Coordinates of C-alpha atoms in Angstrom, one line a residue:
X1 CA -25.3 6.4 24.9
X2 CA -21.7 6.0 25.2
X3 CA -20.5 2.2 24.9
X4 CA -17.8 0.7 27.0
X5 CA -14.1 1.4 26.2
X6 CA -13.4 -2.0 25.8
X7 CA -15.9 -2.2 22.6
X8 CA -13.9 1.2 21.4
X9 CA -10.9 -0.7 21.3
X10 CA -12.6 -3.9 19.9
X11 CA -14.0 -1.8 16.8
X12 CA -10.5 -0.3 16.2
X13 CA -9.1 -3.6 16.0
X14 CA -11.6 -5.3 14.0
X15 CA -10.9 -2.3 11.5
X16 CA -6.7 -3.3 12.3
X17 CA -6.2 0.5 12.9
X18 CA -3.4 1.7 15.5
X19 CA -4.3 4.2 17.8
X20 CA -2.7 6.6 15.8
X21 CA -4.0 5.8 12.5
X22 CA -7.4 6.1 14.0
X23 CA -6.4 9.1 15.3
X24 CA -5.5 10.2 12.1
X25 CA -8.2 9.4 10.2
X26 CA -10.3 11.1 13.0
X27 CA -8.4 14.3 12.9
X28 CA -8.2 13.6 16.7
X29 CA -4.6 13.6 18.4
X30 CA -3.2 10.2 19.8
X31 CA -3.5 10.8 23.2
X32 CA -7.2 11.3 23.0
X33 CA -7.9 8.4 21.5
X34 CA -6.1 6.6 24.3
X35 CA -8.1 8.6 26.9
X36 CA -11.3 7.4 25.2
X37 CA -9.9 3.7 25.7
X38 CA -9.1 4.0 29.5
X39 CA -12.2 5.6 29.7
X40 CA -11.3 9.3 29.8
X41 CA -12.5 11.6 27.6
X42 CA -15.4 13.9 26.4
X43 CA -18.7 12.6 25.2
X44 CA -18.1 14.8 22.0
X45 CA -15.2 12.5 21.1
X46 CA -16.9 9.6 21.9
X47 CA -19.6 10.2 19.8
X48 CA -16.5 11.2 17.1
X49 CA -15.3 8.0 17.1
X50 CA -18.5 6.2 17.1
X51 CA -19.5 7.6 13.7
X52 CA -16.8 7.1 12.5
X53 CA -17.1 3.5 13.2
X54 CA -20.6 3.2 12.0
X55 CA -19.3 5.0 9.0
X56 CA -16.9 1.9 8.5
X57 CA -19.6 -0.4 8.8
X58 CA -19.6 -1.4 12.9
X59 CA -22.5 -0.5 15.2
X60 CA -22.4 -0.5 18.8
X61 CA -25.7 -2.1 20.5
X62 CA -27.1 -2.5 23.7
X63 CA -28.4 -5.9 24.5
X64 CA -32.3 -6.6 24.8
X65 CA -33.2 -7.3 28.2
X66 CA -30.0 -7.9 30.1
X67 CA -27.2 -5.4 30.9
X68 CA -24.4 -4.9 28.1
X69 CA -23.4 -3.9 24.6
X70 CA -23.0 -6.1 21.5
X71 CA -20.8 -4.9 18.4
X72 CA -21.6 -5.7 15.0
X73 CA -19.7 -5.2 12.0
X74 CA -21.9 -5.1 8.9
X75 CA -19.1 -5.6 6.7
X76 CA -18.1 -8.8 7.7
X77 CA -18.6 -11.7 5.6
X78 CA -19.8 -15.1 6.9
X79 CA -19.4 -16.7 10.0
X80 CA -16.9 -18.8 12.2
X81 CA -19.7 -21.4 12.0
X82 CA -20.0 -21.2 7.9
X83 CA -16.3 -21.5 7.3
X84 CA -16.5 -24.5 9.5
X85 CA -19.2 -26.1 7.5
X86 CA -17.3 -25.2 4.3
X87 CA -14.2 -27.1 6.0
X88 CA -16.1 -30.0 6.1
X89 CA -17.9 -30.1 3.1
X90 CA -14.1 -30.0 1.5
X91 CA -12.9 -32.8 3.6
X92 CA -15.8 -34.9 2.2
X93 CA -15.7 -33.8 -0.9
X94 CA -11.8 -35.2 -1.0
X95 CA -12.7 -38.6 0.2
X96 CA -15.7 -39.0 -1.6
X97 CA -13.1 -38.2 -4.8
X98 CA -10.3 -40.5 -3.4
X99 CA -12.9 -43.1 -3.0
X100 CA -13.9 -43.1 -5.9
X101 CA -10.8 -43.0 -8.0
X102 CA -9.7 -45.6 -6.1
X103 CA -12.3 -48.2 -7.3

């Protein structure tokens, strides 16, 4: 299964490669890494690129029961949601202290 360009370029940037580096560290050249992101390019490459990724902890997922990919990266710690929750906590935390030293 070949997954859309747009999650190609997504996994590169999530890894903050350049085209370049990623070509580099695919032994691929430049310009067919940017084929494979307009949505050029052999399946072999593709499929290239794709372990790589998985190799750097991102997997590429079709969605159950509706049309579409998902991307995951493995290797990611937490959550938008969790350092939200920490923020708070903090923010309580610091008036619970101030409150308290105030008295």
């Amino acid at each position: 299964m070949r997954p859309p360009t747009k999650l190609l370029i997504a996994a590169r940037q999530m890894l903050e490669l350049t085209q370049a580096s990623l070509a580099k560290e695919t032994g691929m050249h430049a310009r067919t890494v940017y084929k494979l992101e307009t949505g050029n390019g052999n399946i072999e490459s593709v499929e290239t690129l794709v372990t790589y990724f998985e190799g750097r902890g991102i997997t590429f997922a079709p969605l159950e029961g509706e049309p579409g990919w998902t991307i995951i990266n493995r290797d990611a710690v937490g959550s938008f949601d969790d350092e939200r929750k920490r923020n708070r906590e903090n923010r309580s935390q610091h008036a619970t202290k101030g409150r308290w030293e105030e008295k």
